[in-house]
Coordinates of N, CA and C in Angstrom, one line a residue:
A1 N 12.1 -10.1 5.0 CA 12.6 -8.7 4.9 C 13.7 -8.6 4.0
L2 N 13.8 -7.5 3.3 CA 15.0 -7.3 2.4 C 16.2 -6.9 3.2
S3 N 17.3 -7.4 2.8 CA 18.6 -7.0 3.5 C 18.8 -5.6 3.0
S4 N 19.7 -4.9 3.7 CA 20.1 -3.5 3.4 C 20.6 -3.5 1.9
A5 N 21.4 -4.5 1.6 CA 21.9 -4.5 0.2 C 20.8 -4.7 -0.8
A6 N 19.9 -5.6 -0.5 CA 18.7 -5.8 -1.4 C 17.9 -4.6 -1.5
S7 N 17.6 -3.9 -0.4 CA 16.7 -2.7 -0.4 C 17.5 -1.6 -1.1
D8 N 18.8 -1.5 -1.0 CA 19.6 -0.5 -1.8 C 19.4 -0.7 -3.3
V9 N 19.4 -2.0 -3.7 CA 19.2 -2.3 -5.1 C 17.8 -1.9 -5.5
Y10 N 16.8 -2.2 -4.6 CA 15.4 -1.9 -4.9 C 15.2 -0.4 -5.2
K11 N 16.0 0.4 -4.5 CA 15.8 1.8 -4.6 C 16.3 2.4 -6.0
R12 N 17.1 1.6 -6.7 CA 17.7 2.1 -7.9 C 17.3 1.3 -9.2
Q13 N 16.1 0.9 -9.2 CA 15.5 0.2 -10.4 C 15.8 0.9 -11.7
G14 N 16.4 0.2 -12.6 CA 16.6 0.7 -14.0 C 17.9 1.6 -14.1
Q15 N 18.6 1.8 -13.0 CA 19.8 2.6 -13.1 C 21.0 1.8 -13.5
V16 N 22.0 2.4 -14.1 CA 23.2 1.8 -14.5 C 24.3 2.4 -13.7
F17 N 25.2 1.6 -13.1 CA 26.3 2.1 -12.3 C 27.6 1.7 -13.0
T18 N 28.5 2.6 -12.9 CA 29.9 2.3 -13.4 C 30.8 2.3 -12.2
V19 N 31.5 1.2 -12.1 CA 32.4 1.0 -11.0 C 33.8 1.0 -11.6
K20 N 34.7 1.9 -11.1 CA 36.1 1.9 -11.6 C 37.0 1.3 -10.5
R21 N 37.8 0.4 -10.9 CA 38.8 -0.2 -9.9 C 40.1 -0.3 -10.6
K22 N 41.2 -0.2 -9.8 CA 42.5 -0.5 -10.3 C 42.9 -1.9 -9.9
H23 N 43.3 -2.7 -10.9 CA 43.7 -4.1 -10.7 C 45.0 -4.3 -11.5
D24 N 46.0 -4.7 -10.7 CA 47.3 -4.9 -11.4 C 47.7 -3.8 -12.3
A25 N 47.6 -2.5 -11.8 CA 48.0 -1.3 -12.5 C 47.1 -1.0 -13.7
Q26 N 46.1 -1.7 -13.9 CA 45.1 -1.4 -15.0 C 43.8 -1.0 -14.4
E27 N 43.2 0.0 -15.1 CA 41.9 0.4 -14.6 C 40.8 -0.5 -15.2
V28 N 39.9 -1.0 -14.4 CA 38.9 -1.9 -14.9 C 37.5 -1.2 -14.6
K29 N 36.7 -1.1 -15.7 CA 35.4 -0.6 -15.5 C 34.3 -1.7 -15.6
I30 N 33.5 -1.7 -14.6 CA 32.4 -2.6 -14.6 C 31.1 -1.9 -14.7
F31 N 30.2 -2.2 -15.6 CA 28.9 -1.6 -15.7 C 27.8 -2.6 -15.1
I32 N 27.1 -2.0 -14.2 CA 26.0 -2.8 -13.5 C 24.7 -2.2 -13.8
H33 N 23.8 -3.0 -14.4 CA 22.4 -2.5 -14.7 C 21.5 -3.2 -13.7
I34 N 20.8 -2.4 -13.0 CA 19.9 -2.9 -11.9 C 18.5 -3.2 -12.5
Q35 N 18.1 -4.4 -12.3 CA 16.7 -4.8 -12.7 C 16.1 -5.6 -11.6
V36 N 14.9 -5.1 -11.1 CA 14.2 -5.7 -10.0 C 13.1 -6.5 -10.5
T37 N 12.9 -7.7 -10.0 CA 11.7 -8.5 -10.4 C 10.5 -7.9 -9.9
P38 N 9.5 -7.8 -10.8 CA 8.2 -7.1 -10.4 C 7.6 -7.9 -9.2
S39 N 6.9 -7.2 -8.3 CA 6.3 -7.8 -7.1 C 4.9 -8.1 -7.4
Q40 N 4.4 -9.1 -6.7 CA 2.9 -9.4 -6.7 C 2.2 -8.7 -5.6
V41 N 3.0 -8.1 -4.7 CA 2.4 -7.5 -3.5 C 2.6 -5.9 -3.5
F42 N 3.6 -5.4 -4.1 CA 4.0 -4.0 -4.0 C 4.0 -3.4 -5.4
E43 N 3.7 -2.1 -5.4 CA 3.8 -1.3 -6.7 C 4.4 0.0 -6.3
R44 N 5.4 0.4 -7.1 CA 6.2 1.6 -6.8 C 5.7 2.7 -7.7
H45 N 5.5 3.9 -7.1 CA 5.1 5.1 -7.8 C 6.0 6.2 -7.2
G46 N 7.1 6.6 -7.9 CA 8.0 7.5 -7.4 C 8.7 7.0 -6.2
M47 N 8.6 7.7 -5.1 CA 9.3 7.2 -3.9 C 8.3 6.5 -3.0
D48 N 7.0 6.4 -3.4 CA 6.0 5.8 -2.6 C 5.8 4.3 -3.1
I49 N 5.5 3.5 -2.1 CA 5.2 2.1 -2.4 C 3.7 1.8 -2.0
Y50 N 3.0 1.2 -2.9 CA 1.6 0.9 -2.7 C 1.4 -0.6 -2.5
T51 N 0.5 -1.0 -1.6 CA 0.1 -2.4 -1.3 C -1.4 -2.4 -0.9
K52 N -1.9 -3.6 -0.9 CA -3.3 -3.7 -0.4 C -3.4 -4.1 1.0
L53 N -4.4 -3.7 1.7 CA -4.7 -4.1 3.0 C -6.1 -4.7 3.0
Y54 N -6.2 -6.0 3.1 CA -7.5 -6.7 3.1 C -8.1 -6.6 4.4
L55 N -9.4 -6.2 4.5 CA -10.0 -5.9 5.8 C -11.5 -6.4 5.8
N56 N -11.8 -7.1 6.9 CA -13.2 -7.6 7.1 C -14.0 -6.4 7.3
P57 N -15.2 -6.3 6.5 CA -16.0 -5.1 6.6 C -16.5 -4.8 8.0
L58 N -16.7 -5.8 8.8 CA -17.1 -5.5 10.2 C -16.0 -4.8 11.0
H59 N -14.8 -5.2 10.7 CA -13.6 -4.5 11.4 C -13.5 -3.1 10.9
A60 N -13.9 -2.9 9.6 CA -13.9 -1.5 9.1 C -14.8 -0.6 9.8
I61 N -16.0 -1.2 10.2 CA -17.0 -0.4 11.0 C -16.5 -0.2 12.4
T62 N -15.9 -1.2 13.1 CA -15.6 -1.0 14.5 C -14.2 -0.5 14.8
G63 N -13.3 -0.6 13.8 CA -11.9 -0.4 14.0 C -11.2 -1.6 14.5
T64 N -9.9 -1.7 14.3 CA -9.2 -2.9 14.6 C -7.7 -2.7 14.5
E65 N -6.9 -3.7 14.8 CA -5.5 -3.7 14.4 C -5.4 -4.6 13.2
A66 N -4.5 -4.3 12.3 CA -4.4 -5.1 11.1 C -2.9 -5.2 10.7
E67 N -2.5 -6.3 10.1 CA -1.2 -6.4 9.6 C -1.1 -5.9 8.1
V68 N -0.1 -5.2 7.9 CA 0.2 -4.6 6.5 C 1.6 -5.0 6.1
A69 N 1.7 -5.5 4.8 CA 3.0 -5.9 4.3 C 3.8 -4.7 3.9
T70 N 5.0 -4.6 4.3 CA 6.0 -3.6 3.8 C 7.2 -4.4 3.2
P71 N 7.9 -3.7 2.3 CA 9.1 -4.4 1.7 C 10.1 -4.9 2.8
W72 N 10.0 -4.4 4.0 CA 10.9 -4.7 5.1 C 10.3 -5.5 6.2
G73 N 9.2 -6.1 5.9 CA 8.5 -7.0 6.9 C 7.1 -6.6 7.1
V74 N 6.4 -7.3 8.0 CA 5.0 -7.0 8.3 C 4.9 -6.1 9.5
K75 N 4.0 -5.0 9.4 CA 3.8 -4.1 10.5 C 2.3 -4.3 10.9
T76 N 2.1 -4.1 12.2 CA 0.7 -4.0 12.7 C 0.4 -2.6 12.9
I77 N -0.8 -2.2 12.3 CA -1.2 -0.8 12.4 C -2.7 -0.8 13.0
K78 N -3.0 0.4 13.5 CA -4.4 0.6 14.0 C -5.3 1.1 12.9
I79 N -6.4 0.6 12.8 CA -7.4 1.0 11.8 C -8.5 1.7 12.6
K80 N -8.8 3.0 12.2 CA -9.9 3.7 12.9 C -11.2 3.2 12.5
P81 N -12.2 3.3 13.4 CA -13.6 2.9 13.0 C -14.1 3.7 11.8
G82 N -14.8 3.1 10.9 CA -15.4 3.8 9.8 C -14.6 3.9 8.6
I83 N -13.5 3.2 8.5 CA -12.6 3.4 7.3 C -13.3 2.8 6.1
K84 N -13.2 3.5 4.9 CA -13.9 3.2 3.7 C -13.1 2.3 2.8
N85 N -13.9 1.5 2.1 CA -13.3 0.6 1.0 C -12.6 1.6 0.0
G86 N -11.3 1.2 -0.4 CA -10.6 2.1 -1.3 C -9.9 3.2 -0.7
E87 N -10.0 3.5 0.6 CA -9.3 4.5 1.3 C -7.8 4.2 1.3
Y88 N -7.0 5.3 1.3 CA -5.6 5.1 1.4 C -5.1 5.4 2.8
L89 N -4.3 4.5 3.4 CA -3.7 4.7 4.7 C -2.2 5.0 4.4
Q90 N -1.7 6.1 4.8 CA -0.3 6.4 4.6 C 0.6 6.1 5.8
I91 N 1.6 5.3 5.6 CA 2.5 4.9 6.7 C 3.8 5.7 6.3
S92 N 4.0 6.8 7.0 CA 5.1 7.7 6.7 C 6.5 7.1 6.9
G93 N 7.4 7.4 6.0 CA 8.7 6.9 6.1 C 8.9 5.4 5.8
S94 N 8.0 4.7 5.2 CA 8.1 3.3 4.9 C 8.2 3.1 3.4
G95 N 8.5 4.1 2.7 CA 8.7 4.0 1.2 C 10.1 3.8 0.8
V96 N 10.4 4.2 -0.4 CA 11.7 4.1 -1.0 C 12.6 5.2 -0.4
V97 N 13.9 4.9 -0.2 CA 14.9 5.9 0.3 C 15.8 6.2 -0.9
V98 N 15.9 7.5 -1.1 CA 16.8 8.0 -2.2 C 17.7 9.1 -1.7
N99 N 19.0 9.0 -2.0 CA 19.9 10.0 -1.6 C 20.1 11.0 -2.8
D100 N 20.0 12.3 -2.5 CA 20.2 13.2 -3.5 C 21.6 13.5 -3.8
Q101 N 21.9 14.4 -4.7 CA 23.3 14.7 -5.1 C 24.2 15.3 -4.0
Y102 N 23.5 15.8 -2.9 CA 24.2 16.3 -1.8 C 24.4 15.3 -0.6
G103 N 23.9 14.1 -0.9 CA 24.1 13.1 0.1 C 22.9 13.1 1.2
R104 N 21.9 13.9 0.9 CA 20.8 13.9 1.9 C 19.8 12.8 1.5
S105 N 19.3 12.2 2.5 CA 18.4 11.1 2.3 C 16.9 11.6 2.3
H106 N 16.1 11.1 1.4 CA 14.7 11.4 1.3 C 14.0 10.1 1.2
Q107 N 12.9 10.0 2.0 CA 12.1 8.7 2.0 C 10.7 8.9 1.7
G108 N 10.2 8.0 0.9 CA 8.8 8.1 0.5 C 7.9 7.4 1.6
N109 N 6.7 7.1 1.2 CA 5.7 6.5 2.2 C 5.2 5.2 1.6
L110 N 4.7 4.4 2.5 CA 4.0 3.2 2.1 C 2.5 3.6 2.1
I111 N 1.8 3.3 1.1 CA 0.4 3.6 0.9 C -0.4 2.2 0.9
A112 N -1.2 2.0 1.9 CA -2.0 0.8 2.0 C -3.4 1.1 1.5
V113 N -3.8 0.4 0.5 CA -5.2 0.7 -0.1 C -6.1 -0.3 0.6
I114 N -7.2 0.2 1.3 CA -8.1 -0.7 2.0 C -9.0 -1.4 0.9
E115 N -9.0 -2.7 1.1 CA -9.9 -3.6 0.2 C -10.7 -4.5 1.2
Y116 N -12.1 -4.2 1.1 CA -12.9 -5.1 1.9 C -12.9 -6.5 1.4
T117 N -13.0 -7.4 2.3 CA -13.1 -8.8 2.0 C -14.6 -9.2 1.9
Q118 N -14.8 -10.4 1.6 CA -16.2 -11.0 1.6 C -16.6 -10.9 3.1
P119 N -17.8 -10.5 3.4 CA -18.3 -10.5 4.8 C -18.2 -11.9 5.4
P120 N -17.9 -12.0 6.6 CA -17.8 -13.4 7.2 C -19.2 -14.0 7.3
K121 N -19.2 -15.3 7.3 CA -20.4 -16.1 7.6 C -20.7 -16.0 9.1
L122 N -21.9 -15.5 9.4 CA -22.3 -15.3 10.8 C -23.4 -16.3 11.2
N123 N -23.4 -16.7 12.5 CA -24.4 -17.6 12.9 C -25.7 -16.8 13.2
E124 N -26.8 -17.4 13.6 CA -28.1 -16.8 13.8 C -28.0 -15.7 14.9
K125 N -27.3 -16.0 15.9 CA -27.3 -15.1 17.0 C -26.5 -13.8 16.6
E126 N -25.4 -13.9 15.9 CA -24.7 -12.8 15.4 C -25.5 -12.0 14.4
L127 N -26.2 -12.7 13.5 CA -27.0 -12.0 12.5 C -28.1 -11.2 13.2
S128 N -28.8 -11.8 14.2 CA -29.8 -11.2 15.0 C -29.3 -9.9 15.7
L129 N -28.1 -10.0 16.2 CA -27.5 -8.9 16.9 C -27.3 -7.7 15.9
L130 N -26.8 -8.0 14.7 CA -26.5 -7.0 13.7 C -27.8 -6.4 13.2
K131 N -28.8 -7.2 13.0 CA -30.1 -6.7 12.6 C -30.8 -5.8 13.6
S132 N -30.5 -6.0 14.9 CA -31.1 -5.2 15.9 C -30.5 -3.8 16.0
I133 N -29.4 -3.5 15.3 CA -28.9 -2.2 15.2 C -29.7 -1.4 14.1
N134 N -30.3 -0.4 14.6 CA -31.2 0.4 13.7 C -30.3 1.4 12.9
S135 N -29.8 1.1 11.8 CA -28.9 1.9 11.0 C -29.7 2.5 9.8
P136 N -29.7 3.8 9.7 CA -30.4 4.5 8.6 C -29.7 4.2 7.2
Q137 N -30.5 4.4 6.2 CA -29.9 4.2 4.8 C -28.8 5.3 4.7
P138 N -27.7 5.0 4.0 CA -26.7 6.0 3.8 C -27.2 7.1 2.8
N139 N -26.8 8.3 3.0 CA -27.2 9.4 2.2 C -26.9 9.2 0.7
E140 N -25.8 8.5 0.4 CA -25.5 8.2 -1.0 C -26.5 7.3 -1.6
A141 N -27.0 6.3 -0.9 CA -28.0 5.4 -1.4 C -29.3 6.1 -1.6
I142 N -29.7 7.0 -0.7 CA -31.0 7.8 -0.8 C -30.9 8.7 -2.0
S143 N -29.8 9.4 -2.2 CA -29.6 10.3 -3.3 C -29.6 9.5 -4.7
W144 N -29.0 8.4 -4.7 CA -28.9 7.6 -5.9 C -30.3 7.1 -6.3
I145 N -31.0 6.6 -5.4 CA -32.4 6.1 -5.7 C -33.3 7.3 -6.2
K146 N -33.1 8.4 -5.6 CA -33.9 9.6 -6.0 C -33.5 10.0 -7.4
K147 N -32.3 10.0 -7.8 CA -31.9 10.2 -9.2 C -32.5 9.2 -10.1
A148 N -32.5 8.0 -9.7 CA -33.1 6.9 -10.6 C -34.6 7.1 -10.8
K149 N -35.3 7.4 -9.7 CA -36.7 7.7 -9.8 C -37.0 8.8 -10.7
N150 N -36.2 9.9 -10.6 CA -36.4 11.1 -11.4 C -36.2 10.7 -12.9
E151 N -35.2 9.9 -13.1 CA -34.8 9.5 -14.5 C -35.9 8.6 -15.1
L152 N -36.5 7.8 -14.3 CA -37.5 6.8 -14.8 C -38.9 7.4 -14.9
K153 N -39.1 8.7 -14.6 CA -40.4 9.3 -14.7 C -40.8 9.5 -16.2

């Protein structure tokens, strides 16, 4: 987790601060340019922070609890059944905090992008159980094949 000082720096990427201090009756100006090392886990867009949430496709079907990385630590969140690959989950108030010119604090969100993982290797019993579920073809697949057949005529 980032310390409050580190997260304060994180909020001001690219800004330059001027600090004036009196030292031995002389005014000293210090210029501080903030540069944050790019993250391999997070991407900032305005006040929102994006990250990936890798999810077993079976858990996407049934729903589950999953861990998501935030700049301030790992949170456990509930995943609703039927979440789609590429869907965005918004965790309100877990983004960048910025104070406006009036001292009011504004906070962005953390956006977790769902990424399905490779399906797990199942044993024969598990495969048989899944095959026993009579699931119809998705409408998107039926529509896509229909388009292809019309195009191939």
